[in-house]
mmCIF file of C-alpha atoms in Angstrom:
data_model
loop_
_atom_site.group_PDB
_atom_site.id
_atom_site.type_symbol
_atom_site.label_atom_id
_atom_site.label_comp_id
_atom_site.label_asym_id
_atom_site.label_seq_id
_atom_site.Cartn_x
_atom_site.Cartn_y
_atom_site.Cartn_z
ATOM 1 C CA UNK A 1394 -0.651 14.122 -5.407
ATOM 2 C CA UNK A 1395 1.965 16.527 -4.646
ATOM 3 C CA UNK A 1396 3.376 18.227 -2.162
ATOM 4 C CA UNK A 1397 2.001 16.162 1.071
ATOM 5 C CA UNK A 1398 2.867 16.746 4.429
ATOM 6 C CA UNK A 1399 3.403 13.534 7.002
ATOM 7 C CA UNK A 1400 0.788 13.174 9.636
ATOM 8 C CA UNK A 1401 2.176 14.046 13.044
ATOM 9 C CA UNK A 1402 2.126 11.647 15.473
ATOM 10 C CA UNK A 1403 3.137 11.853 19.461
ATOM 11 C CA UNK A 1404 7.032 10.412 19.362
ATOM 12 C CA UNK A 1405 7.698 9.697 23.005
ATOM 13 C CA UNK A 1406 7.391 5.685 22.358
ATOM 14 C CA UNK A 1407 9.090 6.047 18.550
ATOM 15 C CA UNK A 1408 12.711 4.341 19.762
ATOM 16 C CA UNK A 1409 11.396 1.886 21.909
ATOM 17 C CA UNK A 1410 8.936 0.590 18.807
ATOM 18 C CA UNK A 1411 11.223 0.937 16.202
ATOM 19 C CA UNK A 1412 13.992 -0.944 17.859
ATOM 20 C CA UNK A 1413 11.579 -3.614 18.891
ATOM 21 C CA UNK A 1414 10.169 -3.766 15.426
ATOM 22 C CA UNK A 1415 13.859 -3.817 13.888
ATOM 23 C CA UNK A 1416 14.845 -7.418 16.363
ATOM 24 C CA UNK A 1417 11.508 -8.947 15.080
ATOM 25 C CA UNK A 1418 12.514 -7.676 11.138
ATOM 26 C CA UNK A 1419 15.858 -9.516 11.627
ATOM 27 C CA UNK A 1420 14.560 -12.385 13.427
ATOM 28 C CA UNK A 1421 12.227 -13.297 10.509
ATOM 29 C CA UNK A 1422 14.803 -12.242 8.070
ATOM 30 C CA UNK A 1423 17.143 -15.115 10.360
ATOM 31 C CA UNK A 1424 14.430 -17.509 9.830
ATOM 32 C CA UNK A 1425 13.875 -17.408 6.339
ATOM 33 C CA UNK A 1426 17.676 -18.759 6.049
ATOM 34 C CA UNK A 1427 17.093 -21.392 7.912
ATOM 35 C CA UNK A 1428 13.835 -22.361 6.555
ATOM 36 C CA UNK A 1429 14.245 -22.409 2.765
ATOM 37 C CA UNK A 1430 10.848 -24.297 1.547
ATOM 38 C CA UNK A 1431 9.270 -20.809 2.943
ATOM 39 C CA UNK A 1432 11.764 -18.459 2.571
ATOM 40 C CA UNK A 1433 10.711 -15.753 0.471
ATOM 41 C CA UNK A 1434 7.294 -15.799 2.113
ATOM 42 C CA UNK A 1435 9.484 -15.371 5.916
ATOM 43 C CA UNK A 1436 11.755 -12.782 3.829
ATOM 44 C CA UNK A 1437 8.875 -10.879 2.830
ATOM 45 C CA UNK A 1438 7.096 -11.075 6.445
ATOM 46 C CA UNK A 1439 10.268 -9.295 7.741
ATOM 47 C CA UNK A 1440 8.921 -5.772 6.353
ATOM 48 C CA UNK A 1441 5.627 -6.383 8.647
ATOM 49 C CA UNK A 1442 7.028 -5.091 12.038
ATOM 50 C CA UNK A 1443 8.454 -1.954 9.901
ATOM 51 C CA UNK A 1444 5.405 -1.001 8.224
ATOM 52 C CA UNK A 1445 3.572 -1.060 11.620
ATOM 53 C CA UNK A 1446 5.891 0.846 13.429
ATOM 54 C CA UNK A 1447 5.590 3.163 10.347
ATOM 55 C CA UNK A 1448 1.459 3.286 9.826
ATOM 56 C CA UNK A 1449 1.455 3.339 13.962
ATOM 57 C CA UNK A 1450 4.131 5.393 15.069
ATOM 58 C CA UNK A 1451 5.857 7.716 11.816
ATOM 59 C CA UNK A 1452 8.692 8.015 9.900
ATOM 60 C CA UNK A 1453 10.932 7.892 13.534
ATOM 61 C CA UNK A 1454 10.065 4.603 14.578
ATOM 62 C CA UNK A 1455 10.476 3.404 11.192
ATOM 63 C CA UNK A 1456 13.938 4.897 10.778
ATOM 64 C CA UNK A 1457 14.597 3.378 13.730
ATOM 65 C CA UNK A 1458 13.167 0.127 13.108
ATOM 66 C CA UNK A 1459 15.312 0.075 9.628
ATOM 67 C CA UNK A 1460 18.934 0.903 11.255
ATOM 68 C CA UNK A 1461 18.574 -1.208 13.795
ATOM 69 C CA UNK A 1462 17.480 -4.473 11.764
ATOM 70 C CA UNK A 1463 20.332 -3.177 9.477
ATOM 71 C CA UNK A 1464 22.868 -3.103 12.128
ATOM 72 C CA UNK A 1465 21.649 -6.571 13.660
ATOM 73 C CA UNK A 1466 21.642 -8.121 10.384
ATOM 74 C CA UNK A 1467 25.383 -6.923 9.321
ATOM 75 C CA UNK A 1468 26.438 -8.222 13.149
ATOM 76 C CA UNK A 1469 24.742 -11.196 13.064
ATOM 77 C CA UNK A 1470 25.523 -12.647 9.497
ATOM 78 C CA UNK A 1471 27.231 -9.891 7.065
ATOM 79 C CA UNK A 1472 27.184 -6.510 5.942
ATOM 80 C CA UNK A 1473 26.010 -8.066 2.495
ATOM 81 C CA UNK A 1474 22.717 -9.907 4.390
ATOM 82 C CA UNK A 1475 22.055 -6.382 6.076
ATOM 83 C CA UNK A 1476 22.450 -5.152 2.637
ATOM 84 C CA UNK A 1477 20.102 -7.278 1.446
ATOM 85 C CA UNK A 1478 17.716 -6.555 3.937
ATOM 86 C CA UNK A 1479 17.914 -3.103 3.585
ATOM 87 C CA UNK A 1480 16.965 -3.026 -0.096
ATOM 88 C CA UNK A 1481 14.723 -5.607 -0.845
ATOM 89 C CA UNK A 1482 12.754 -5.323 2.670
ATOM 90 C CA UNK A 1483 13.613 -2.921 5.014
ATOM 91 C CA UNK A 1484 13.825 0.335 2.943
ATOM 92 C CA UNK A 1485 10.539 -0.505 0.649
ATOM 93 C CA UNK A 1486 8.211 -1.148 3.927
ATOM 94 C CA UNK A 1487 9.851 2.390 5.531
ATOM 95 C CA UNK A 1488 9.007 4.373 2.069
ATOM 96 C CA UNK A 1489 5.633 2.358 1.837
ATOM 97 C CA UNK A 1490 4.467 3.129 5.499
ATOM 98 C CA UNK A 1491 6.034 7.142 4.881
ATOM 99 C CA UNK A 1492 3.572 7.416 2.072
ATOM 100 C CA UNK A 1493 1.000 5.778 3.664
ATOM 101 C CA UNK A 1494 1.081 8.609 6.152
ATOM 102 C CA UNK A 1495 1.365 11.725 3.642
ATOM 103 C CA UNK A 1496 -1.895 14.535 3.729
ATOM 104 C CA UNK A 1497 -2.973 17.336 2.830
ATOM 105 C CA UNK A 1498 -5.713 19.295 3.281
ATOM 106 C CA UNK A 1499 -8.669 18.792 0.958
ATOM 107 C CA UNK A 1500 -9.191 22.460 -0.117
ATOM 108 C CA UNK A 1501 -5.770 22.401 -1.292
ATOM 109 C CA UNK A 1502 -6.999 19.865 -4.454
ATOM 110 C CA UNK A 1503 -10.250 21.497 -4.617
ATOM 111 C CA UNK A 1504 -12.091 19.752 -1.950
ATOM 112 C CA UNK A 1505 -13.787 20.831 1.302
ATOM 113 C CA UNK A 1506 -11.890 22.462 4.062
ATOM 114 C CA UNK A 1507 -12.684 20.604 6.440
ATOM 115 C CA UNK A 1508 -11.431 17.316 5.507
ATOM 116 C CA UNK A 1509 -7.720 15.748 4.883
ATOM 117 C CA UNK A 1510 -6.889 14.262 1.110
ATOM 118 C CA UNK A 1511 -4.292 10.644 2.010
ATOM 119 C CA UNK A 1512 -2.539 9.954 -0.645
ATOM 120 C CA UNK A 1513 -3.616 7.786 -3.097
ATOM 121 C CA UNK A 1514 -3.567 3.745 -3.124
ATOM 122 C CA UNK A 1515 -2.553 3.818 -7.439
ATOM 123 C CA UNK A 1516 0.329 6.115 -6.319
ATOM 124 C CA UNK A 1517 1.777 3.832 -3.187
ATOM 125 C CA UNK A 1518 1.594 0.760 -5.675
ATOM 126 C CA UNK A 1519 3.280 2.526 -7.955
ATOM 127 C CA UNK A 1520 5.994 3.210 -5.811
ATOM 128 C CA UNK A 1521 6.243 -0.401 -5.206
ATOM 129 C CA UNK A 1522 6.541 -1.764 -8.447
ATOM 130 C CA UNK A 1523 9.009 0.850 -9.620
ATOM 131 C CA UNK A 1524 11.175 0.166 -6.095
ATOM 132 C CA UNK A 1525 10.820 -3.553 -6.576
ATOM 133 C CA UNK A 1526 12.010 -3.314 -10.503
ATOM 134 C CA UNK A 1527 15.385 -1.133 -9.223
ATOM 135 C CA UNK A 1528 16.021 -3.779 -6.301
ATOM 136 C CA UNK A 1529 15.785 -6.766 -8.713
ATOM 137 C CA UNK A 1530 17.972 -4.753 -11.451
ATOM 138 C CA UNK A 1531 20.464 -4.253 -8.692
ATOM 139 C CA UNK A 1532 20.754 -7.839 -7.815
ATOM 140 C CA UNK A 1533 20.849 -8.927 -11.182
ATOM 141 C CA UNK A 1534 24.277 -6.351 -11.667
ATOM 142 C CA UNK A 1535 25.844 -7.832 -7.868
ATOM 143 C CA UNK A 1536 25.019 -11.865 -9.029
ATOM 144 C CA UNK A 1537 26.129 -11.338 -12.207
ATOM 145 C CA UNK A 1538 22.229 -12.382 -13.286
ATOM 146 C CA UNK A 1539 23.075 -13.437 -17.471
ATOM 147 C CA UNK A 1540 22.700 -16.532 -19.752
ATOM 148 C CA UNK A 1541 25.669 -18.450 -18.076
ATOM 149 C CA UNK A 1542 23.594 -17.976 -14.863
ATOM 150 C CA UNK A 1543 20.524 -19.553 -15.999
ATOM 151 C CA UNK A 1544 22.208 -22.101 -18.086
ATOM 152 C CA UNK A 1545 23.916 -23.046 -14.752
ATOM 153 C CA UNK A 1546 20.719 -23.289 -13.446
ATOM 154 C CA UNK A 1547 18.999 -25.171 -16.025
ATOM 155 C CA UNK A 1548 21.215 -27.756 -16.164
ATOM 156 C CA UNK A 1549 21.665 -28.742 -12.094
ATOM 157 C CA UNK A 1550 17.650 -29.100 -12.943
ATOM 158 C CA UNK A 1551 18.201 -31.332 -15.960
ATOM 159 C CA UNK A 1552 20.830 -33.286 -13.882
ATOM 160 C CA UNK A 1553 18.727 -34.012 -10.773
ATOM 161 C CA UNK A 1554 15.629 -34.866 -13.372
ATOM 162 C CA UNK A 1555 18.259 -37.711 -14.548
ATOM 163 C CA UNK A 1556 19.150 -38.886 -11.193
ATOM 164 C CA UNK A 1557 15.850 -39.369 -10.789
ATOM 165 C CA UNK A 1558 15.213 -40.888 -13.922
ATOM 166 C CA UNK A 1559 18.285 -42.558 -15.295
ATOM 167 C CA UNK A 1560 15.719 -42.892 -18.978
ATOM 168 C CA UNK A 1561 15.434 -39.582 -18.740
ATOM 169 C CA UNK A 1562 17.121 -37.860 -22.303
ATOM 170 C CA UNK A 1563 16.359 -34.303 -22.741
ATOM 171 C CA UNK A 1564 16.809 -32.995 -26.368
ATOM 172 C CA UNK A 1565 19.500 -30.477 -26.681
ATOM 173 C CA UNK A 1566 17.364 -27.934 -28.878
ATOM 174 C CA UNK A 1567 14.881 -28.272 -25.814
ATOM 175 C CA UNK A 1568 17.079 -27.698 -23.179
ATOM 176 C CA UNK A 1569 18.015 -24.566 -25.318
ATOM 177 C CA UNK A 1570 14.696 -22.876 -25.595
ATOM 178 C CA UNK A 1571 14.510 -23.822 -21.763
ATOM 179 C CA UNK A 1572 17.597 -22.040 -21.052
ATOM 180 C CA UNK A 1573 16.474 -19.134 -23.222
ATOM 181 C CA UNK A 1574 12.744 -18.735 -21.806
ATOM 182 C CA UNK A 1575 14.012 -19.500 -18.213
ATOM 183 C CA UNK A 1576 16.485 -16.236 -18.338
ATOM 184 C CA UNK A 1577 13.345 -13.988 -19.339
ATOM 185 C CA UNK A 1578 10.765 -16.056 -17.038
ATOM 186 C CA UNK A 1579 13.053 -15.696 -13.615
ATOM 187 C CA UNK A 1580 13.177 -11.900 -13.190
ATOM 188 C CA UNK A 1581 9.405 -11.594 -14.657
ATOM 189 C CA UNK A 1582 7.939 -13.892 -11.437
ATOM 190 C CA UNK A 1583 10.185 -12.824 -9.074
ATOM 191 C CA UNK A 1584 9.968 -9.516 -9.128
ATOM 192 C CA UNK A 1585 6.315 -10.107 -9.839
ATOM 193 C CA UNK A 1586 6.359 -12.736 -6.273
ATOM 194 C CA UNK A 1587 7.732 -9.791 -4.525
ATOM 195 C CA UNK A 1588 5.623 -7.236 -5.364
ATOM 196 C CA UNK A 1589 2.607 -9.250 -4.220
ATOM 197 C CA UNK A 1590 4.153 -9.953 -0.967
ATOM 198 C CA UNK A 1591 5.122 -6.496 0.147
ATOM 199 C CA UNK A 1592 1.699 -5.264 -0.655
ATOM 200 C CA UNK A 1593 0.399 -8.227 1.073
ATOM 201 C CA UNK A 1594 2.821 -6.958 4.246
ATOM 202 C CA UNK A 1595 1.581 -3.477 3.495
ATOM 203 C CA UNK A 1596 -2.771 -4.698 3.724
ATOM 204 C CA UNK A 1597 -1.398 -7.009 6.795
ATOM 205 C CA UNK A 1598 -0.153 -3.964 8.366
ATOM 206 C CA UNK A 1599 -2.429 -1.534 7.641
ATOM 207 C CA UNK A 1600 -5.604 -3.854 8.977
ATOM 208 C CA UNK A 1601 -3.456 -4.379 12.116
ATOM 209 C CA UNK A 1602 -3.119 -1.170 13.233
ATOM 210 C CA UNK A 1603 -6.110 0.085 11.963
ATOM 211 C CA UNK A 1604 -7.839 -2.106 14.787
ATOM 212 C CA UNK A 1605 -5.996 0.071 17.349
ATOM 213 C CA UNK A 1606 -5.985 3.853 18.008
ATOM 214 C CA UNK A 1607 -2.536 3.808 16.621
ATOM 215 C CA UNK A 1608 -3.217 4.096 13.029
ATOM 216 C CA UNK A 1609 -2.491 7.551 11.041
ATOM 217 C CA UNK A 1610 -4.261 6.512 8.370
ATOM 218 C CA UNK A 1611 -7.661 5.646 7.602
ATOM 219 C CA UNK A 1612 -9.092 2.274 7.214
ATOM 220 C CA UNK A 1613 -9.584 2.205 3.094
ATOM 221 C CA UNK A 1614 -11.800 0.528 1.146
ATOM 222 C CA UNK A 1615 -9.378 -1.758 -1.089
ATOM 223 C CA UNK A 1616 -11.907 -2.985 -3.910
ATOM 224 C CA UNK A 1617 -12.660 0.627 -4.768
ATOM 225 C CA UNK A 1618 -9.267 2.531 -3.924
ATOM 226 C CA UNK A 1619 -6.588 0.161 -5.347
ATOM 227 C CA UNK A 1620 -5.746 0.710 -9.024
ATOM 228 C CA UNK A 1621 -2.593 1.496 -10.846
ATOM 229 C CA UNK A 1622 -2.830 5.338 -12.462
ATOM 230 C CA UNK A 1623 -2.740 5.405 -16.193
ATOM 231 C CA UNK A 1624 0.815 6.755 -16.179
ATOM 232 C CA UNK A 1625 1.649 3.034 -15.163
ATOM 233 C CA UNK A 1626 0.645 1.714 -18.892
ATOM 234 C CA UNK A 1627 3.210 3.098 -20.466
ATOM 235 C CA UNK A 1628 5.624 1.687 -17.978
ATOM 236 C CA UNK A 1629 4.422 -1.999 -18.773
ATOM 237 C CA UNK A 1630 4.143 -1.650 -22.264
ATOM 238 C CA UNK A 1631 7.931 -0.445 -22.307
ATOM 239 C CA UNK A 1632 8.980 -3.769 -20.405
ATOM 240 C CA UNK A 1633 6.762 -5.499 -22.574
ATOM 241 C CA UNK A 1634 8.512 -3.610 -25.776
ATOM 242 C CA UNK A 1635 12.003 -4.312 -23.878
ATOM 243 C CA UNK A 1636 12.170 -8.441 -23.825
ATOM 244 C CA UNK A 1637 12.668 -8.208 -27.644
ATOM 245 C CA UNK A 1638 15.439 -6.404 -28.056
ATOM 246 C CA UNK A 1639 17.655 -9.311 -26.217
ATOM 247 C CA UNK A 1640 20.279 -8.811 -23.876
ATOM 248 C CA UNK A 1641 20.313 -7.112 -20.770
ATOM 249 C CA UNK A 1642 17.185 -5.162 -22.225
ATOM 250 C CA UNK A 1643 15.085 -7.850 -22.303
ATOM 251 C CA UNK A 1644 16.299 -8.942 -18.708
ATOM 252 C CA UNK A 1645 15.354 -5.508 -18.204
ATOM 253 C CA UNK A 1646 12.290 -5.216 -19.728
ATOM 254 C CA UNK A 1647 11.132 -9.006 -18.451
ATOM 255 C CA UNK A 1648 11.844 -7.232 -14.554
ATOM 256 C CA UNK A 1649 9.782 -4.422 -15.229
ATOM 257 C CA UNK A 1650 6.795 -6.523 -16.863
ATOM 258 C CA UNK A 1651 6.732 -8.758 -14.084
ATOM 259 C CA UNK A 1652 6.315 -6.033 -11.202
ATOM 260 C CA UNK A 1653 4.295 -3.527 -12.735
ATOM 261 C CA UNK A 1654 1.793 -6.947 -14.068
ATOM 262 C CA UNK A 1655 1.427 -8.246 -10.887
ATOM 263 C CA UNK A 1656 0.114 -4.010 -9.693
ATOM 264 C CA UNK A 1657 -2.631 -4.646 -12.599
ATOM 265 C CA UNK A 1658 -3.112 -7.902 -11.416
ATOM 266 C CA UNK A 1659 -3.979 -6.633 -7.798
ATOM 267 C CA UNK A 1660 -5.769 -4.039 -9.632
ATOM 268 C CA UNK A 1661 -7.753 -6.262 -11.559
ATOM 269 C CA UNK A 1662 -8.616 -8.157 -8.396
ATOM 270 C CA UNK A 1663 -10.090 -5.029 -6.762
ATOM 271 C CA UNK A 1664 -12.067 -4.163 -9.507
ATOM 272 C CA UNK A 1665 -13.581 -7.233 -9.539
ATOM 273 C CA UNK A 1666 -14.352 -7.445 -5.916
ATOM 274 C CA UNK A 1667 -15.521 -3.902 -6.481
ATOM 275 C CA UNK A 1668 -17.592 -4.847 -9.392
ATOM 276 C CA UNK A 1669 -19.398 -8.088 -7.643
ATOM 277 C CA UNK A 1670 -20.194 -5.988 -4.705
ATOM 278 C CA UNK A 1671 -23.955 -6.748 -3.140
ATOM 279 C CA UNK A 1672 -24.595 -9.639 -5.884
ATOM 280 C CA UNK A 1673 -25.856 -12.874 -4.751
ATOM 281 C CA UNK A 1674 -23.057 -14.835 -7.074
ATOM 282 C CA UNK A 1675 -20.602 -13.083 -5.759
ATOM 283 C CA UNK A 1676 -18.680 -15.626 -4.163
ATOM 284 C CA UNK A 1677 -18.717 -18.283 -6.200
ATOM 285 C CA UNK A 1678 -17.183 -15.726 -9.023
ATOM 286 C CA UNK A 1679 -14.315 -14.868 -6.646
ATOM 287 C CA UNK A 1680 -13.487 -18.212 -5.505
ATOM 288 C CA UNK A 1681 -13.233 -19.507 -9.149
ATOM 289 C CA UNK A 1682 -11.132 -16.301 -9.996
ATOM 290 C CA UNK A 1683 -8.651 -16.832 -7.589
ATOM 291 C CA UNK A 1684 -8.451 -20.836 -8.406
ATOM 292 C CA UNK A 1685 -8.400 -20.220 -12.009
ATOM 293 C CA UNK A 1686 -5.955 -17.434 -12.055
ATOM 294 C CA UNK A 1687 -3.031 -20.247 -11.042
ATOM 295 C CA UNK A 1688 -3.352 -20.515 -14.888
ATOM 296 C CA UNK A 1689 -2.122 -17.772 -17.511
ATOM 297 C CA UNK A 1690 -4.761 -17.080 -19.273
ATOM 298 C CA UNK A 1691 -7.324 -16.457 -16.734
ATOM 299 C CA UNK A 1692 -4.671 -14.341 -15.303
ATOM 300 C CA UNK A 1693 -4.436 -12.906 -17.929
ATOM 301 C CA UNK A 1694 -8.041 -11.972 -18.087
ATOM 302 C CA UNK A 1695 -7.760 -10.091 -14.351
ATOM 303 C CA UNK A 1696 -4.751 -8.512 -15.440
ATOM 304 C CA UNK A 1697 -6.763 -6.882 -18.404
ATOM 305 C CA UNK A 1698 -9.282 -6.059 -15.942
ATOM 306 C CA UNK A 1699 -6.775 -4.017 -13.958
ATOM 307 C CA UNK A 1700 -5.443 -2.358 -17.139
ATOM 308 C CA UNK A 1701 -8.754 -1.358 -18.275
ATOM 309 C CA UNK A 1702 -9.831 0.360 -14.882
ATOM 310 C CA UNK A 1703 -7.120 2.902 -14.257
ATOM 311 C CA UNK A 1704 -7.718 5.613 -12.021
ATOM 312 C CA UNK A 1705 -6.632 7.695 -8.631
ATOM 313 C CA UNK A 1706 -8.544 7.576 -5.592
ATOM 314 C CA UNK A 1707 -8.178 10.115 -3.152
ATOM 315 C CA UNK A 1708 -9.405 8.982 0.496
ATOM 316 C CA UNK A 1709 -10.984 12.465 2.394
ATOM 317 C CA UNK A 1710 -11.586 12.033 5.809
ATOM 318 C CA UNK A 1711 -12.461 14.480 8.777
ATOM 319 C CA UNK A 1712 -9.015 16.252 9.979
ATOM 320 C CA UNK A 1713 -8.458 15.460 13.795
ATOM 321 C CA UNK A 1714 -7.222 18.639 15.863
ATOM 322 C CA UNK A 1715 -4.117 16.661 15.818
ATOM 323 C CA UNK A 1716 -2.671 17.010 12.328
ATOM 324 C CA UNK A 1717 -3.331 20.414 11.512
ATOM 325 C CA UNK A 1718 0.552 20.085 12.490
ATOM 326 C CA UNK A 1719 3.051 18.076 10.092
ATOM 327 C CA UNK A 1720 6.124 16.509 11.366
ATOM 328 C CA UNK A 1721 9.047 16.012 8.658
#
């Protein structure tokens, strides 16, 4: 969907919002250091307050909201941490909540005239996997992410394992395949971790405000609406293709498979829940899908789910007198 036009929304409350929403970004951003067991779930919660102010107010608040969680973080800890921030949560909730909010009218795509085309679910979580596959490339290039990494890595695990057990004797050609998996398997669930979080911020968000008068966009229905687009196959094959060629395009390729498989993943959830709709079994199918799918190959399963159902959704809803007007 091309060519959209954001929503326009009233902006005399934008900079009060957005700076509130940018002190609770960095105070859960704050938290997450100093609670490590649930830090990247904290670190992830930090784009909720931006993608509100975004879905509820527009691009302003969330501007706002971004600098000034930027310029807390970088006064309160370091440029670097506000760096951080700003790319891995900050940036990818204002972009999210930005598309969230693009429309255009129906009869522009062939549909009535009357009624507003949002742009599509497949297209926003596509956006998110490619932005989360960039952010983790770009840490990988400022930590220096490599084999001596990992083996570092591998063996402060191996040495607590024998502190712990002083019989404990790991075979050297075992630690090596461990070393050698472990620099593939990192990038692949991390960046995979991260793109189920944001969306989960992004749902989160978009239930919250839909409860209020504040939301731009329409309440959607997930199980039908969420799929990756087809162009988004090609894009996981390649990182699929890339972990064996070795190197740094295998790191690559490993960072590209993870985020883009977790987006079929989600996908393959919604079709599922879309697919079990009105049956009497329906729950007991979904609870044993979610339980099982802790385990690869039932994962595995939903993630072929979500491959085989690829498609765009367009939401149309009624156009309020409102937003026959854009605002840049």
């Amino acid at each position: 969907m091309q060519d959209s036009e954001t929503v326009k929304t009233p902006n005399q409350t934008a900079l009060p919002i957005g700076i509130l929403a940018g002190v609770i970004a960095t105070l859960l951003a704050l938290g997450a250091i100093s609670q490590l067991s649930f830090a990247f779930i904290i670190y992830a919660a930090s784009a909720l307050p931006i993608l509100v102010a975004g879905l509820g107010w527009g691009n302003r608040a969330a501007i706002i909201a971004v600098i000034t969680a930027a310029l807390l973080g970088a006064i309160l800890v370091s440029p670097p941490f506000a760096a951080m921030m700003a790319i891995f949560t900050l940036l990818p909730a204002g972009w999210l909540s930005h598309l969230a909010n693009l429309a255009r009218p129906a009869s522009e795509i062939g549909g009535p005239d009357d009624l507003l085309a949002w742009y599509p679910l497949s297209d926003i979580l596509l956006h998110l996997c490619c932005i989360v596959t960039i952010a983790m490339i770009a840490l990988g290039v400022v930590i220096g992410y490599g084999p001596e990494l990992t083996g570092q890595l591998v063996d402060a695990m191996t040495s607590a394992l024998q502190a712990q057990e002083p019989a404990f004797a790991p075979d050297p050609a075992n630690v090596a395949q461990t070393k050698a998996t472990f620099i593939l398997m990192l990038p692949m669930i991390q960046g995979g971790l991260w793109v189920l979080f944001l969306f989960a911020a992004f749902y989160i968000a978009m239930r919250f405000v839909s409860r209020s008068t504040r939301a731009l966009r329409p309440r959607e229905d997930m199980p039908s609406g969420l799929r990756m687009s087809r162009n988004s196959i090609f894009v996981f094959l390649a990182g699929i293709l890339l972990t064996f060629f070795g190197g740094v395009p295998a790191m690559v390729g490993a960072t590209i498979s993870g985020a883009f498989g977790a987006g079929f993943l989600m996908a393959g959830f919604a079709s599922l829940h879309f697919r079990t709709k009105d049956k009497d079994w329906r729950l007991p199918v979904l609870v044993l899908a979610y339980l099982s799918s802790l385990m690869l190959m039932p994962a595995f399963v939903i993630l072929v789910l979500g491959l085989s159902d690829t498609r765009q959704t367009i939401a149309l809803t009624p156009a309020k007198p409102d937003e026959s007007n854009v605002n840049n």
